[in-house]
mmCIF file of C-alpha atoms in Angstrom:
data_model
loop_
_atom_site.group_PDB
_atom_site.id
_atom_site.type_symbol
_atom_site.label_atom_id
_atom_site.label_comp_id
_atom_site.label_asym_id
_atom_site.label_seq_id
_atom_site.Cartn_x
_atom_site.Cartn_y
_atom_site.Cartn_z
ATOM 1 C CA MET A 1 103.206 89.037 98.615
ATOM 2 C CA LYS A 2 103.716 92.041 96.352
ATOM 3 C CA SER A 3 103.809 94.856 98.904
ATOM 4 C CA LEU A 4 105.740 93.430 101.842
ATOM 5 C CA ARG A 5 108.009 90.920 100.113
ATOM 6 C CA GLN A 6 108.162 92.426 96.620
ATOM 7 C CA ILE A 7 107.206 89.060 95.146
ATOM 8 C CA ASP A 8 105.042 88.842 92.028
ATOM 9 C CA PRO A 9 103.641 85.279 91.876
ATOM 10 C CA ILE A 10 103.513 83.536 88.504
ATOM 11 C CA ASP A 11 100.060 82.256 89.441
ATOM 12 C CA PHE A 12 97.875 81.675 92.492
ATOM 13 C CA THR A 13 94.645 79.929 93.390
ATOM 14 C CA ALA A 14 92.674 78.818 96.424
ATOM 15 C CA ALA A 15 93.623 75.362 97.722
ATOM 16 C CA VAL A 16 92.711 72.957 100.510
ATOM 17 C CA LEU A 17 95.336 71.215 102.614
ATOM 18 C CA PRO A 18 93.640 68.105 104.058
ATOM 19 C CA ASP A 19 94.674 66.466 107.337
ATOM 20 C CA TYR A 20 96.015 69.719 108.828
ATOM 21 C CA GLU A 21 94.623 72.363 111.126
ATOM 22 C CA LEU A 22 95.237 76.080 111.516
ATOM 23 C CA ARG A 23 96.894 77.099 114.784
ATOM 24 C CA PHE A 24 98.270 80.305 116.263
ATOM 25 C CA ASP A 25 101.459 80.303 118.277
ATOM 26 C CA GLY A 26 103.940 82.880 119.445
ATOM 27 C CA SER A 27 104.610 84.654 122.714
ATOM 28 C CA GLU A 28 101.896 85.312 125.253
ATOM 29 C CA GLY A 29 104.095 88.110 126.587
ATOM 30 C CA ASN A 30 104.140 89.931 123.246
ATOM 31 C CA LEU A 31 101.608 92.733 123.649
ATOM 32 C CA ILE A 32 101.884 94.009 120.049
ATOM 33 C CA GLU A 33 101.506 90.931 117.794
ATOM 34 C CA PRO A 34 101.253 87.900 120.078
ATOM 35 C CA SER A 35 100.994 85.098 117.530
ATOM 36 C CA ALA A 36 101.305 83.973 113.939
ATOM 37 C CA ALA A 37 99.437 81.389 111.903
ATOM 38 C CA PHE A 38 100.847 77.890 111.599
ATOM 39 C CA VAL A 39 99.550 74.629 110.214
ATOM 40 C CA THR A 40 99.996 71.355 111.982
ATOM 41 C CA PRO A 41 99.068 67.788 110.998
ATOM 42 C CA SER A 42 95.619 66.731 112.175
ATOM 43 C CA LYS A 43 93.524 63.850 110.885
ATOM 44 C CA LYS A 44 90.369 65.791 111.727
ATOM 45 C CA GLY A 45 91.165 69.034 109.961
ATOM 46 C CA GLU A 46 91.676 70.916 106.741
ATOM 47 C CA VAL A 47 93.191 74.308 106.022
ATOM 48 C CA HIS A 48 92.151 76.554 103.156
ATOM 49 C CA GLY A 49 94.823 78.846 101.807
ATOM 50 C CA VAL A 50 96.443 80.273 98.721
ATOM 51 C CA LEU A 51 98.622 78.089 96.519
ATOM 52 C CA TYR A 52 101.306 80.223 94.834
ATOM 53 C CA THR A 53 103.469 79.353 91.844
ATOM 54 C CA LEU A 54 106.790 81.144 92.348
ATOM 55 C CA THR A 55 110.183 81.422 90.702
ATOM 56 C CA ALA A 56 113.041 79.734 92.573
ATOM 57 C CA GLU A 57 114.334 83.174 93.576
ATOM 58 C CA ASP A 58 110.968 84.235 94.980
ATOM 59 C CA PHE A 59 110.553 80.903 96.768
ATOM 60 C CA ALA A 60 113.901 81.519 98.503
ATOM 61 C CA LYS A 61 112.758 85.047 99.396
ATOM 62 C CA VAL A 62 109.609 83.684 101.062
ATOM 63 C CA GLY A 63 111.755 81.327 103.107
ATOM 64 C CA SER A 64 114.071 84.072 104.285
ATOM 65 C CA THR A 65 111.264 86.536 105.114
ATOM 66 C CA GLU A 66 109.321 83.884 107.030
ATOM 67 C CA GLY A 67 112.272 82.847 109.173
ATOM 68 C CA VAL A 68 113.061 79.433 107.695
ATOM 69 C CA PRO A 69 114.563 77.388 109.391
ATOM 70 C CA PHE A 70 114.136 79.178 112.755
ATOM 71 C CA ALA A 71 110.416 79.980 113.009
ATOM 72 C CA TYR A 72 109.213 77.645 110.248
ATOM 73 C CA ARG A 73 110.410 74.716 108.198
ATOM 74 C CA TRP A 74 109.317 73.555 104.750
ATOM 75 C CA LYS A 75 107.262 70.376 104.595
ATOM 76 C CA ARG A 76 106.080 68.585 101.477
ATOM 77 C CA CYS A 77 102.341 68.149 101.248
ATOM 78 C CA ARG A 78 99.475 67.497 98.824
ATOM 79 C CA VAL A 79 96.826 70.139 98.172
ATOM 80 C CA HIS A 80 93.627 70.332 96.162
ATOM 81 C CA PRO A 81 93.408 73.565 94.134
ATOM 82 C CA TYR A 82 90.034 75.163 93.498
ATOM 83 C CA VAL A 83 88.331 78.273 92.197
ATOM 84 C CA GLY A 84 86.508 79.692 95.187
ATOM 85 C CA ASP A 85 82.783 80.263 95.065
ATOM 86 C CA GLY A 86 82.178 81.230 98.701
ATOM 87 C CA ASP A 87 80.089 78.092 99.144
ATOM 88 C CA ASN A 88 81.683 74.628 98.969
ATOM 89 C CA ALA A 89 84.084 74.522 95.996
ATOM 90 C CA GLY A 90 86.969 73.497 98.258
ATOM 91 C CA ARG A 91 85.045 70.565 99.707
ATOM 92 C CA LEU A 92 84.084 69.437 96.198
ATOM 93 C CA ALA A 93 87.702 69.794 95.011
ATOM 94 C CA MET A 94 88.858 67.360 97.692
ATOM 95 C CA GLU A 95 86.420 64.812 96.267
ATOM 96 C CA THR A 96 86.979 65.449 92.546
ATOM 97 C CA THR A 97 90.289 67.252 91.877
ATOM 98 C CA PRO A 98 93.590 65.374 91.921
ATOM 99 C CA ALA A 99 95.963 66.590 94.622
ATOM 100 C CA LEU A 100 99.090 68.501 93.633
ATOM 101 C CA ASN A 101 102.512 68.398 95.258
ATOM 102 C CA ALA A 102 103.281 71.552 97.222
ATOM 103 C CA VAL A 103 105.178 72.711 100.273
ATOM 104 C CA VAL A 104 103.815 74.317 103.396
ATOM 105 C CA LEU A 105 105.456 76.245 106.195
ATOM 106 C CA GLU A 106 105.180 74.294 109.430
ATOM 107 C CA SER A 107 106.315 75.261 112.913
ATOM 108 C CA PRO A 108 108.965 72.991 114.404
ATOM 109 C CA LYS A 109 108.212 74.316 117.907
ATOM 110 C CA LEU A 110 104.427 74.517 117.980
ATOM 111 C CA GLY A 111 103.206 74.007 121.514
ATOM 112 C CA ASN A 112 99.863 72.735 122.730
ATOM 113 C CA LYS A 113 98.509 76.232 123.278
ATOM 114 C CA ASN A 114 96.673 78.359 120.787
ATOM 115 C CA ILE A 115 97.681 81.977 121.445
ATOM 116 C CA PRO A 116 94.986 84.313 120.113
ATOM 117 C CA PRO A 117 96.132 86.564 117.243
ATOM 118 C CA SER A 118 95.561 90.308 117.051
ATOM 119 C CA SER A 119 92.359 91.409 115.353
ATOM 120 C CA SER A 120 94.502 93.086 112.676
ATOM 121 C CA TYR A 121 96.449 89.890 111.890
ATOM 122 C CA LEU A 122 93.332 87.718 111.879
ATOM 123 C CA GLY A 123 91.529 90.379 109.850
ATOM 124 C CA LEU A 124 94.100 90.040 107.062
ATOM 125 C CA ILE A 125 93.536 86.267 106.998
ATOM 126 C CA LYS A 126 89.767 86.792 106.837
ATOM 127 C CA GLU A 127 90.145 89.409 104.108
ATOM 128 C CA GLY A 128 92.206 86.972 102.032
ATOM 129 C CA ALA A 129 89.592 84.250 102.602
ATOM 130 C CA GLN A 130 86.882 86.578 101.313
ATOM 131 C CA MET A 131 88.944 87.698 98.314
ATOM 132 C CA MET A 132 89.716 84.097 97.349
ATOM 133 C CA LYS A 133 86.122 83.036 98.116
ATOM 134 C CA PHE A 134 87.083 80.182 100.427
ATOM 135 C CA ASP A 135 84.289 77.831 101.434
ATOM 136 C CA ARG A 136 81.578 79.424 103.577
ATOM 137 C CA GLU A 137 82.103 76.900 106.390
ATOM 138 C CA TYR A 138 85.821 77.720 106.539
ATOM 139 C CA GLN A 139 85.129 81.451 106.601
ATOM 140 C CA GLU A 140 82.700 80.860 109.477
ATOM 141 C CA PHE A 141 85.468 78.948 111.263
ATOM 142 C CA LEU A 142 87.810 81.943 110.804
ATOM 143 C CA ASP A 143 85.088 84.202 112.248
ATOM 144 C CA SER A 144 84.957 82.004 115.356
ATOM 145 C CA ILE A 145 88.673 82.353 116.211
ATOM 146 C CA GLU A 146 89.332 84.168 119.483
ATOM 147 C CA GLU A 147 91.285 87.422 119.158
ATOM 148 C CA ALA A 148 93.852 88.824 121.600
ATOM 149 C CA THR A 149 92.381 91.431 123.956
ATOM 150 C CA ASN A 150 95.347 92.590 126.036
ATOM 151 C CA LEU A 151 97.479 94.419 123.472
ATOM 152 C CA ILE A 152 99.212 97.789 123.787
ATOM 153 C CA ILE A 153 97.817 98.721 120.360
ATOM 154 C CA PRO A 154 94.363 97.145 120.701
ATOM 155 C CA GLN A 155 94.048 95.867 117.132
ATOM 156 C CA GLY A 156 97.745 94.960 116.623
ATOM 157 C CA ILE A 157 99.987 96.296 113.863
ATOM 158 C CA SER A 158 99.848 93.768 110.998
ATOM 159 C CA GLY A 159 97.225 95.652 109.020
ATOM 160 C CA MET A 160 98.994 98.978 109.499
ATOM 161 C CA LEU A 161 102.306 97.512 108.310
ATOM 162 C CA LEU A 162 100.719 96.032 105.183
ATOM 163 C CA ARG A 163 98.851 99.232 104.368
ATOM 164 C CA GLY A 164 102.047 101.241 104.867
ATOM 165 C CA ALA A 165 103.929 98.962 102.457
ATOM 166 C CA GLU A 166 101.117 99.249 99.905
ATOM 167 C CA ILE A 167 101.213 103.052 100.087
ATOM 168 C CA ALA A 168 105.015 103.239 99.989
ATOM 169 C CA ARG A 169 105.255 100.966 96.954
ATOM 170 C CA GLY A 170 102.059 102.150 95.250
ATOM 171 C CA ILE A 171 100.795 98.568 95.027
ATOM 172 C CA PRO A 172 97.099 98.093 95.831
ATOM 173 C CA ARG A 173 95.799 94.798 97.131
ATOM 174 C CA ASN A 174 94.034 92.702 94.502
#
C-alpha cells in the first residue's frame, strides 16, 4: 500500500472472508504477468486477507489504481477480523468474533478458468500471509497454488516492481 500506491492505512489487521474463494484470472497470452488475484462467492470457501481502514481519499485511490470499474467492482461483504497466530486464529474468529461490514474487490468478468500467477506475484501474497500470520491451513493452501511456467521473465515482474518502488520511495516493507 505505502510503496506502490502511496497510501498510509489508518489501521490494518488479518481478516477472513467466509463464503468466497481465491481465484486467479487474466490473460493466458500474457507472458509477463498472466493473472491477478480475485475473490468470487463460494459456499465452500474462505479467503484470508488484510482488512484496511482507509480515509475516503485513500479508498478512492485504491479504486482507481485497481481499475474499478473495469477490472474490478466493489462489493459489500462481512469479514471476521483476527490477530494472526500462524495456527488457527482465523478459524476461531469466524466462530467467536462478530463480523464487520467491509468491501471487497470482485471481478465482474471472472471466467471458469484459473490462470496460474507468476511465482513473483504469488510470492508477494505468500509473504503477506506470513507477515500477517494467517492460519497455517490457509498458508498451506497458498503453497499448493500452481504457478505459471511459460513466462518471458521466468518469475514475473511483480516483486521487482514492488522492490523498485520501495527503494525509490525509501519505504521498507513492514
